[in-house]
Coordinates of C-alpha atoms in Angstrom, one line a residue:
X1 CA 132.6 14.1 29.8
X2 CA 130.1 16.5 28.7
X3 CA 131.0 20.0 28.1
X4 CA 129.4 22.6 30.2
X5 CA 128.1 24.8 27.3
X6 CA 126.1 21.5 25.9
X7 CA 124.3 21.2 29.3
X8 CA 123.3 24.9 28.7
X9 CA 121.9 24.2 25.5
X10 CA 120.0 21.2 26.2
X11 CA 118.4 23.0 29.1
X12 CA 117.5 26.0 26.9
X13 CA 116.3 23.7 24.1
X14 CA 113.7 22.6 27.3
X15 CA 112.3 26.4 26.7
X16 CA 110.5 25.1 23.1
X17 CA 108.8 22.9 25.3
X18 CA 107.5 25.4 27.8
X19 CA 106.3 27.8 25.1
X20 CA 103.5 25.8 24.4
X21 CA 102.8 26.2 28.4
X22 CA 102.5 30.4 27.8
X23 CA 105.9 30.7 29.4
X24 CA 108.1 33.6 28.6
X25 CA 111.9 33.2 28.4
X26 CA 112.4 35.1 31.9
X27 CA 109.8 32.9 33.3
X28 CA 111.4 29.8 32.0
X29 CA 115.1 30.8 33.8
X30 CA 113.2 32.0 36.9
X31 CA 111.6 28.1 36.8
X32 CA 114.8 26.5 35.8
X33 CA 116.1 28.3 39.1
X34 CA 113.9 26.5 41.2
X35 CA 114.3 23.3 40.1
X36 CA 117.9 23.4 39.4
X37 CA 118.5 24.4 42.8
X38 CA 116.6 21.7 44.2
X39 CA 118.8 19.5 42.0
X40 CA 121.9 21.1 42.4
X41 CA 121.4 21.0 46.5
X42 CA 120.9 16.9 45.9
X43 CA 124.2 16.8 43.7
X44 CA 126.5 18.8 46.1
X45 CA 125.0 17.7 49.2
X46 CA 123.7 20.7 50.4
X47 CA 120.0 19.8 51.1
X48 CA 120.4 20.1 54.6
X49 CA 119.0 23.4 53.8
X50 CA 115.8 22.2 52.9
X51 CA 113.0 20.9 54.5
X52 CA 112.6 17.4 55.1
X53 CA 109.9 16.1 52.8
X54 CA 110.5 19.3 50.2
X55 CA 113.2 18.0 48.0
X56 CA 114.5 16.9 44.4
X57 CA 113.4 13.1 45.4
X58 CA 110.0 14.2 47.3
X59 CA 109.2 16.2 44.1
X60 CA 110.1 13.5 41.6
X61 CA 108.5 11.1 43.2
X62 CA 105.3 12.5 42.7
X63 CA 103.1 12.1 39.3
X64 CA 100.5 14.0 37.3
X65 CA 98.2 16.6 39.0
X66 CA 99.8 15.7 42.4
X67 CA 102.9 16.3 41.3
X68 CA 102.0 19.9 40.0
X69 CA 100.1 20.4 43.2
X70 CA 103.1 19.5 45.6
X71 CA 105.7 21.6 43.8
X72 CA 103.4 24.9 44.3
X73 CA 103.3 24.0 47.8
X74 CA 107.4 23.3 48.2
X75 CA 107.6 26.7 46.5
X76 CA 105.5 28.1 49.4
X77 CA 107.6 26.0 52.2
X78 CA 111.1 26.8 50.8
X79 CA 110.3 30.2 50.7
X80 CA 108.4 30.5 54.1
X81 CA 110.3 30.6 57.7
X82 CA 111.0 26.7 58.1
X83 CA 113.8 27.3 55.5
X84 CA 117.6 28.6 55.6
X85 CA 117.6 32.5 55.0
X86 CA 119.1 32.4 51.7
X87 CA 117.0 29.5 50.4
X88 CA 113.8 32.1 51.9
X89 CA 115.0 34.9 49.8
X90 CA 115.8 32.8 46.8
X91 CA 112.3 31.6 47.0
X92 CA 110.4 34.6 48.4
X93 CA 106.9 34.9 46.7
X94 CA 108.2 31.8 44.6
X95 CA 105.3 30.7 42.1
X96 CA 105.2 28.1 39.0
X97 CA 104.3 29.4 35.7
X98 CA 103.4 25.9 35.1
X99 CA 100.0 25.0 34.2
X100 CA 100.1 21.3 32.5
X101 CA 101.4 18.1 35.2
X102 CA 102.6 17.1 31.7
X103 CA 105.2 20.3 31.5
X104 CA 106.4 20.0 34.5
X105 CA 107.3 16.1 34.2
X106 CA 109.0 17.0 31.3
X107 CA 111.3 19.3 32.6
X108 CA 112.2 17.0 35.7
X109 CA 112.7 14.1 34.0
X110 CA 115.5 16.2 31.1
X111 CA 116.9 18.0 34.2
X112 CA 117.6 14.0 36.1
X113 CA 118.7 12.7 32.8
X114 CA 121.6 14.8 32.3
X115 CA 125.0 14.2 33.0
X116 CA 125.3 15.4 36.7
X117 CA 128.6 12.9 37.5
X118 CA 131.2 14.8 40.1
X119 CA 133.1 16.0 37.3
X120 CA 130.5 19.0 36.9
X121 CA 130.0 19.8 40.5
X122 CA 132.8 22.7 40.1
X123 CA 131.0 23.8 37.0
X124 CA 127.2 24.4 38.3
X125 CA 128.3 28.2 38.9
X126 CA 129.0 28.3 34.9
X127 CA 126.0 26.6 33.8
X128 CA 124.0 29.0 35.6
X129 CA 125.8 32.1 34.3
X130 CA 125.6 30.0 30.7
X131 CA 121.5 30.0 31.4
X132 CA 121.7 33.7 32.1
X133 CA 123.4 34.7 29.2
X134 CA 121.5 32.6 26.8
X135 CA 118.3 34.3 28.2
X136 CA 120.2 37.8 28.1
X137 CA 120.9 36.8 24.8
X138 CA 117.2 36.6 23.7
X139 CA 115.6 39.7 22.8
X140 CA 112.4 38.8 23.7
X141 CA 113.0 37.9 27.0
X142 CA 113.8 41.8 27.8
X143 CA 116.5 40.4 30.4
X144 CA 119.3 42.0 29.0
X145 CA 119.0 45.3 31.2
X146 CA 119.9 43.0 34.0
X147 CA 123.3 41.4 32.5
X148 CA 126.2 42.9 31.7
X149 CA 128.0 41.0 28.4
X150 CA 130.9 39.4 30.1
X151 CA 134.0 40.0 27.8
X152 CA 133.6 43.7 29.3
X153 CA 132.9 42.6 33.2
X154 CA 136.3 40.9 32.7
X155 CA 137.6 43.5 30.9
X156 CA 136.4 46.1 33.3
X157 CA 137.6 43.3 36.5
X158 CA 141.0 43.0 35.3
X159 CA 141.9 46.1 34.7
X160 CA 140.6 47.7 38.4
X161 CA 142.4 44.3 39.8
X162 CA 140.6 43.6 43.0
X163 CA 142.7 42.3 45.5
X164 CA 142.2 40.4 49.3
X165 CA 140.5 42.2 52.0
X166 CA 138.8 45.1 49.9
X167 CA 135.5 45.7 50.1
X168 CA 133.7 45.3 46.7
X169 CA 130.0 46.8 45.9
X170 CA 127.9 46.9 43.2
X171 CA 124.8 48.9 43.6
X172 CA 122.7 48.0 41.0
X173 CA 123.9 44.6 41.0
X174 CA 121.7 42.3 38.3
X175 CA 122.4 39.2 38.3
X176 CA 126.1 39.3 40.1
X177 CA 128.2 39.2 37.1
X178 CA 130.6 41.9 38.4
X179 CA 130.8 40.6 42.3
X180 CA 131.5 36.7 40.8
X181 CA 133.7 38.1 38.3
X182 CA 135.7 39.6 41.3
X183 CA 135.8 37.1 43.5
X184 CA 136.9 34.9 40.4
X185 CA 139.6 37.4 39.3
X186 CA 141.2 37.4 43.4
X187 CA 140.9 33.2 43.5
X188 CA 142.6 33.2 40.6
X189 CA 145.8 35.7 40.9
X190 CA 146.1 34.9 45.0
X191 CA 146.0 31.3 46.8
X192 CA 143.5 31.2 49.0
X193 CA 144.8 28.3 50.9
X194 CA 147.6 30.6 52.0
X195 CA 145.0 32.8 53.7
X196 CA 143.7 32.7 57.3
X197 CA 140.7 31.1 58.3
X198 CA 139.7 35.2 59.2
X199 CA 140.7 36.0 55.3
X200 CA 138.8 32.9 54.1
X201 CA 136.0 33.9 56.1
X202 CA 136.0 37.9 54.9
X203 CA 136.0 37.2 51.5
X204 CA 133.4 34.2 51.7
X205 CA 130.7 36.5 53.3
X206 CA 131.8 40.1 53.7
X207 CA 133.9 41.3 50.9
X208 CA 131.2 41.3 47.7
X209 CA 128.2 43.3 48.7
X210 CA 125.5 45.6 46.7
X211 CA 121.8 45.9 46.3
X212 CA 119.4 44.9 43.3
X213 CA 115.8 46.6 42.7
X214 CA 114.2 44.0 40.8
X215 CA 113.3 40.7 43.1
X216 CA 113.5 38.6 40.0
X217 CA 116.4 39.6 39.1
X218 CA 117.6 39.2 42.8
X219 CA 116.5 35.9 43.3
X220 CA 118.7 34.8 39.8
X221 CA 121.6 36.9 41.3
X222 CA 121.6 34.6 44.9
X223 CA 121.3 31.5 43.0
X224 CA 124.1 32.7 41.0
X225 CA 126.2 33.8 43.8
X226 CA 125.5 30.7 45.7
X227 CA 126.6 28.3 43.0
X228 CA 130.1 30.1 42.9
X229 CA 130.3 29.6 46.8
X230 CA 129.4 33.1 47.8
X231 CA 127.9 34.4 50.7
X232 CA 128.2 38.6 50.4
X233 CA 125.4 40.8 51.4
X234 CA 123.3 41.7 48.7
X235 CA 120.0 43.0 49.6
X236 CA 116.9 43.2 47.6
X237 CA 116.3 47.3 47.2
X238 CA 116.7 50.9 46.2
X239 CA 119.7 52.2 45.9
X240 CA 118.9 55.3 45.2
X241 CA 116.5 55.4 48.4
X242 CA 117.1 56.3 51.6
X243 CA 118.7 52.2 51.7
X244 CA 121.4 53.0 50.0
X245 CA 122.6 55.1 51.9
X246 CA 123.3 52.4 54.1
X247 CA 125.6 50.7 52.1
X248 CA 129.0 50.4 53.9
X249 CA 132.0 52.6 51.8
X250 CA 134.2 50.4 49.2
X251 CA 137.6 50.0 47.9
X252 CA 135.9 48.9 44.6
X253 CA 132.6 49.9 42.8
X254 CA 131.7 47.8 39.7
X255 CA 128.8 48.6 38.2
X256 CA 126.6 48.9 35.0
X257 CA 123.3 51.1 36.9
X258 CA 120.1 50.2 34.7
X259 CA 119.1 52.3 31.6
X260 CA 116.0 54.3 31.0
X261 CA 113.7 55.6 34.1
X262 CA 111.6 53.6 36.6
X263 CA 107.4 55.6 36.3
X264 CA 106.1 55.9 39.3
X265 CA 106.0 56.3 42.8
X266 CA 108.8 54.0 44.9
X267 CA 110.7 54.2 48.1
X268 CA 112.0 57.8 49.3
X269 CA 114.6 59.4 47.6
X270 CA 117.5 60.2 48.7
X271 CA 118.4 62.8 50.2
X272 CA 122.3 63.0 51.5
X273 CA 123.0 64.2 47.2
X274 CA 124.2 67.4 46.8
X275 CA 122.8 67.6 43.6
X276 CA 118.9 66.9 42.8
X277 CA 118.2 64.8 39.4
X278 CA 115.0 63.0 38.2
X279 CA 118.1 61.6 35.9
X280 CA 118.4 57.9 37.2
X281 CA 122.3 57.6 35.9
X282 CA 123.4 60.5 37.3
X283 CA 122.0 59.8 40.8
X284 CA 123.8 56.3 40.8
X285 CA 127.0 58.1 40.0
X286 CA 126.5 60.8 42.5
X287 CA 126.3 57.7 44.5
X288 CA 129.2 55.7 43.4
X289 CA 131.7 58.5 43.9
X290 CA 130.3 59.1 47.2
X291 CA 130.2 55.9 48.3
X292 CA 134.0 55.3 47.6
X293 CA 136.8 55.1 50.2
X294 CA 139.5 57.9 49.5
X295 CA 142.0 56.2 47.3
X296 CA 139.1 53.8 46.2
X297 CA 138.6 53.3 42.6
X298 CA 135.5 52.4 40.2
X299 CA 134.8 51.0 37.0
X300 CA 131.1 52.1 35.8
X301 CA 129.3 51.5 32.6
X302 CA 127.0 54.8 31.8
X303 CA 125.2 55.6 29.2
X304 CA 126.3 58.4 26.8
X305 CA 123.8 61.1 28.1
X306 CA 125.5 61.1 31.4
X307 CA 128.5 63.1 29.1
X308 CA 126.8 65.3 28.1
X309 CA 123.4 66.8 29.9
X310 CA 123.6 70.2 31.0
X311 CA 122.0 71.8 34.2
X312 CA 122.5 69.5 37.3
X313 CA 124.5 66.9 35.3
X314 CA 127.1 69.6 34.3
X315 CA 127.6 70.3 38.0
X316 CA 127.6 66.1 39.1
X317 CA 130.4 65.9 36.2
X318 CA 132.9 68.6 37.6
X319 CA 131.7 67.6 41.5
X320 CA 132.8 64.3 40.1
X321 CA 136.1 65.4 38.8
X322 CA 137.1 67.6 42.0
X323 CA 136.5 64.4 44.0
X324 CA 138.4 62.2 41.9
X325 CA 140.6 61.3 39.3
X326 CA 138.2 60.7 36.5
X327 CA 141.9 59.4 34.6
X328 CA 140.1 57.0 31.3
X329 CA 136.3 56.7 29.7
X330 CA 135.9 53.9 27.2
X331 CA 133.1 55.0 24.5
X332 CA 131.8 51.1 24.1
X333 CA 130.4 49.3 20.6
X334 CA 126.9 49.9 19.8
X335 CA 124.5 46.3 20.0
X336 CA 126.3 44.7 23.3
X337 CA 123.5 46.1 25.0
X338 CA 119.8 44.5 24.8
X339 CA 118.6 48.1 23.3
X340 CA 120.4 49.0 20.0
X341 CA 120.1 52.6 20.3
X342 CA 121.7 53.3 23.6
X343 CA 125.6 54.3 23.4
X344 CA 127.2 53.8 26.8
X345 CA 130.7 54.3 28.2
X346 CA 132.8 53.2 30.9
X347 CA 134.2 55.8 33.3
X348 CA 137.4 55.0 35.7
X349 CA 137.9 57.1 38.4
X350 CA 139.9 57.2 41.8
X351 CA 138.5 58.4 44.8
X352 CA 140.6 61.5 45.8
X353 CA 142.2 61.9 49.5
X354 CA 141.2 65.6 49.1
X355 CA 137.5 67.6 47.5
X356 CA 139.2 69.6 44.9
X357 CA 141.5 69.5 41.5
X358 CA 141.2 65.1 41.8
X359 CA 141.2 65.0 37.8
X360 CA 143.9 67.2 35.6
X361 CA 143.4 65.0 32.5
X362 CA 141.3 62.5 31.1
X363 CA 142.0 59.9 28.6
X364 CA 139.6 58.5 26.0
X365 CA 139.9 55.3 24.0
X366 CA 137.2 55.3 21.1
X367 CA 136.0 51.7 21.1
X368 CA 133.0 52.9 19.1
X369 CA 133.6 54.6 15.6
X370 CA 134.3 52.3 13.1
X371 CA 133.6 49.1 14.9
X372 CA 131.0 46.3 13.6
X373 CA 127.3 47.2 15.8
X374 CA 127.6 43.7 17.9
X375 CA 125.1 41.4 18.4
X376 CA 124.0 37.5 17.5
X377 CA 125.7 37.7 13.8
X378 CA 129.1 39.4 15.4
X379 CA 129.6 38.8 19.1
X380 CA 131.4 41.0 21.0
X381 CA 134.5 39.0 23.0
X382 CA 137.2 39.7 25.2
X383 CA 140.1 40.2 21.9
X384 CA 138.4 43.2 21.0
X385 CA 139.2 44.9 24.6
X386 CA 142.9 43.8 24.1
X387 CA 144.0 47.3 22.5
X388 CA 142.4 49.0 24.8
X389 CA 143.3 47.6 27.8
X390 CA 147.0 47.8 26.7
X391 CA 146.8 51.3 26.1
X392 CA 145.2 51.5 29.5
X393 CA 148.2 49.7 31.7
X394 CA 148.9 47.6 34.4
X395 CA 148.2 50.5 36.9
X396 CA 144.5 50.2 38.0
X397 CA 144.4 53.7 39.0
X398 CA 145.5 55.2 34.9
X399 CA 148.7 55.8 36.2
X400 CA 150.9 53.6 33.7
X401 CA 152.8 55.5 31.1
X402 CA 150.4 56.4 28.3
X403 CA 150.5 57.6 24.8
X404 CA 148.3 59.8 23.0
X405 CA 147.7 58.3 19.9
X406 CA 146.8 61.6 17.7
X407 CA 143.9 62.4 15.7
X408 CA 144.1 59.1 13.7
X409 CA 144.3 56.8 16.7
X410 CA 141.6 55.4 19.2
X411 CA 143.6 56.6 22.5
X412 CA 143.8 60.4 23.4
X413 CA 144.2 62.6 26.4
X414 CA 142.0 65.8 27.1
X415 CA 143.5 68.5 30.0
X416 CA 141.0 69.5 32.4
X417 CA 141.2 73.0 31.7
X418 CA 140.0 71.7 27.6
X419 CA 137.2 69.7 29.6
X420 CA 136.4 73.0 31.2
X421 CA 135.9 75.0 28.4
X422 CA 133.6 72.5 26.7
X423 CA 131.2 73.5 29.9
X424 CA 132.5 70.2 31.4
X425 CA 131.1 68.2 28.1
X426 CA 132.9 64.6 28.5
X427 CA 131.3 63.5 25.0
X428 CA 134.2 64.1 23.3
X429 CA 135.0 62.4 19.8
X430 CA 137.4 63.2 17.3
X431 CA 137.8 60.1 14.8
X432 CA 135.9 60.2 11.1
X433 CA 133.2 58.2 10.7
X434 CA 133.4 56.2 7.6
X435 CA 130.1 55.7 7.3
X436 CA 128.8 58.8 7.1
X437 CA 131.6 59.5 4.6
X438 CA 130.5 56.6 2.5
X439 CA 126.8 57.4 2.4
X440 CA 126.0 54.0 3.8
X441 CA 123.3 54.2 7.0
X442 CA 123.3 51.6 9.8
X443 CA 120.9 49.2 9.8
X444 CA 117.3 49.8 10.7
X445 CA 116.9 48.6 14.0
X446 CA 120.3 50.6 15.1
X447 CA 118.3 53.7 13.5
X448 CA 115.3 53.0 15.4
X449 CA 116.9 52.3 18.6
X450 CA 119.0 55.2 18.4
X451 CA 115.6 57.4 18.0
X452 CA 113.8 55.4 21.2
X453 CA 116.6 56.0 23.1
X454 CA 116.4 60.1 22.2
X455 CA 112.9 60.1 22.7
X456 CA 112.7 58.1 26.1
X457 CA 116.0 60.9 27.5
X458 CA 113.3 63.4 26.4
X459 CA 110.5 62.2 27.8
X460 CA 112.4 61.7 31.1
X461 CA 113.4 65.2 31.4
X462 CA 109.9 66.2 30.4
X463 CA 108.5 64.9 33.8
X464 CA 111.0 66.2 35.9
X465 CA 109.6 69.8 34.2
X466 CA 106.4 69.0 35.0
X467 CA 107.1 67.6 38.5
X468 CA 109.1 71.1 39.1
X469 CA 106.2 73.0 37.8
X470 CA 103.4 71.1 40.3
X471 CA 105.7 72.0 42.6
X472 CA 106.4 68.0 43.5
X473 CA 110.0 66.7 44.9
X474 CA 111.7 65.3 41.8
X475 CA 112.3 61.6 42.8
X476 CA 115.3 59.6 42.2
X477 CA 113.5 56.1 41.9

């Protein structure tokens, strides 16, 4: 049998082959969607979805310019009304890149020619998520901001433990790593043929839900989600709009909220925050918190600025830790992101049952200083969480028994009243960096990064003091 991850790379090797087509990388996985679905719903059996007349035989069965011609047209019908809902959104405003018959040939006759026996029907949901990661993978492709590396999803999944009947969101939801990752992680520690047709039923459609901004993005996130056998609620949207708002309260928020800021004008902010930020980051936290059930708890990847910017973000950071128990913060690796210069953390915090006094400590683990910048040469993987999540506990809610390592160790505890007088500054390091002892400077592109990422912070807080000064509402999109 042939092993998932060699399926992935022949169909990523079929990329070389639409380069010379003009085709960019996220072009090339958005087109693999299409057709892979449309092979994938022959294989399983699920092409009573489609059309009659618009599937993987109608298409193959077609040659040269015809055959280029009658896929632009199934793209149209499988996205238009005479389809399923989720195949319409999947295919909404669906269009080939393609522009040689020849290409397209190609890529149908390597997708029918590999190994698609029964044995890999159970696997379709991984060969996708392979696809996405090789593409995330690819600097060029600039898809990285919309996938989260997965030894820290798991990480992250694992140590919050989502459990039957809780409601699960992710509000800036990419392409569904965190949702499948959770529905994976409650399949795997409880039977689900001991649950009730009702409990079958909730967590088949109801219990993993979220928006995504981006409708590329969205449409790689339902193919994803479909191939794992998922049916949640995840809109195409803004968040941080007057939508999200609508967003039903969770037990669990996982999330990694995208980097940088969104020019322009968008969909109307929102306006149920008590605190007003042209700061994207802080806004989705200021939603995450909110959007929690009391005694719900939330694993979010944030970028480092969100630790320390004063003004509005000082007040979201102790709103934030009245509300809840802000109990651990992880300061990640540099390079597991697609920009090397941007430093991020995850925050864990439990929804309080009460507005007030939620945090009285918070515990830091430095993942960062001293560790190898990740990347292609040195990938980040799930062993290099396993100190970390072992200081954390079994408790999801930072309630194991903990020890504060000392000024040597990676793992220490701040008071709330130390936090306080740091004018609620979360960015809190202690260890030596050996680097800067040693002279040596990190490499180029981690310099450079590390300078774009200053400058496009700066330049974000820029036009919200111009906005103020015209007198215009500071948006949140």
């Amino acid at each position: 049998m042939v092993a998932t991850s060699d399926i992935v790379q022949k169909l990523w090797t079929l990329c070389d082959v639409l380069r010379d087509d003009g085709v960019t990388y996220l072009q090339y996985v958005t087109e693999l969607t299409y057709l892979l679905f449309l092979k994938m719903a022959q294989e399983t059996g699920a092409e009573k979805q489609l059309p009659e007349g618009y599937r993987w035989g109608d298409l193959v069965a077609q040659n040269g310019v015809d055959q280029l011609e009658f896929y632009r047209s199934l793209l149209l019908m499988l996205g238009s009304k005479n389809s399923s809902q989720r195949v319409q959104t999947i295919f909404a405003n669906a269009q080939t890149s393609l522009k040689q018959p020849r290409i397209l040939k190609k890529l149908l006759t390597s997708i029918d020619n590999l190994d698609w026996f029964s044995d890999h029907r159970d696997e379709f949901g991984d060969l996708y998520e392979g696809l996405l990661q090789k593409n995330a993978d690819e600097k060029k492709s600039g898809a990285g901001q919309y996938f989260t590396p997965r030894p820290l999803i798991d990480s992250v999944v694992d140590l919050l433990k989502p459990q039957p009947g809780e409601l699960i969101q992710d509000p800036a939801a990419g392409t569904g790593g965190f949702l499948i990752a959770s529905d994976r992680y409650i399949r795997q520690h409880h039977d689900p043929f001991d649950w009730t047709e009702a409990q079958q039923d909730f967590q088949q459609h109801q219990a993993l839900y979220g928006m995504e901004l981006v409708q590329d993005a969205h449409r790689l996130l339902l193919m994803n989600m479909m191939l794992h056998g998922i049916e949640g609620n995840v809109n195409l949207g803004d968040t941080l709009s007057s939508t999200g708002q609508r967003l039903p309260k969770a037990d669990v928020i996982l999330t990694n909220p995208p980097f940088g800021t969104k020019k322009g004008g968008g969909l109307p902010s929102r306006d149920d925050f008590t605190y007003s930020t042209s700061n994207k980051q802080l806004a989705f936290l200021q939603h995450i918190y909110r959007s929690l059930k009391p005694g719900g708890r939330a694993g979010v990847v944030l970028p480092d600025n969100v630790l320390f910017e004063d003004g509005q973000g000082k007040s979201i950071r102790a709103d934030l830790m009245n509300k809840c128990n802000l109990h651990t913060i992880l300061r990640l690796p540099t390079g597991i992101f697609y920009a090397q210069g941007v430093k991020t953390n995850v925050l864990f915090f439990q929804r309080g049952t009460t507005e007030k006094d939620n945090t009285k400590a918070v515990w830091i683990y430095d993942m960062r200083t001293n560790m190898p910048s990740f990347g292609k040469r040195s990938p980040l993987t799930r062993n290099h969480f396993t100190e970390f999540e072992q200081c954390y506990g079994d408790d999801p809610n930072g309630d194991s028994p903990r020890v504060d390592l000392g000024e040597d160790g990676r793992f220490r505890c701040f008071t709330r009243e130390y936090i306080t007088q740091r004018h609620e500054n979360l960015d809190i390091s202690w260890l030596r960096d050996d680097s800067l002892q040693s002279g040596d400077l990190p490499e180029p592109e981690v310099i450079a990064g590390e300078i774009l990422a200053k400058l496009q912070f700066a330049t974000q807080e820029m036009e919200a003091l111009v906005m103020l000064l015209n007198g215009d509402d500071v948006s949140f999109s």
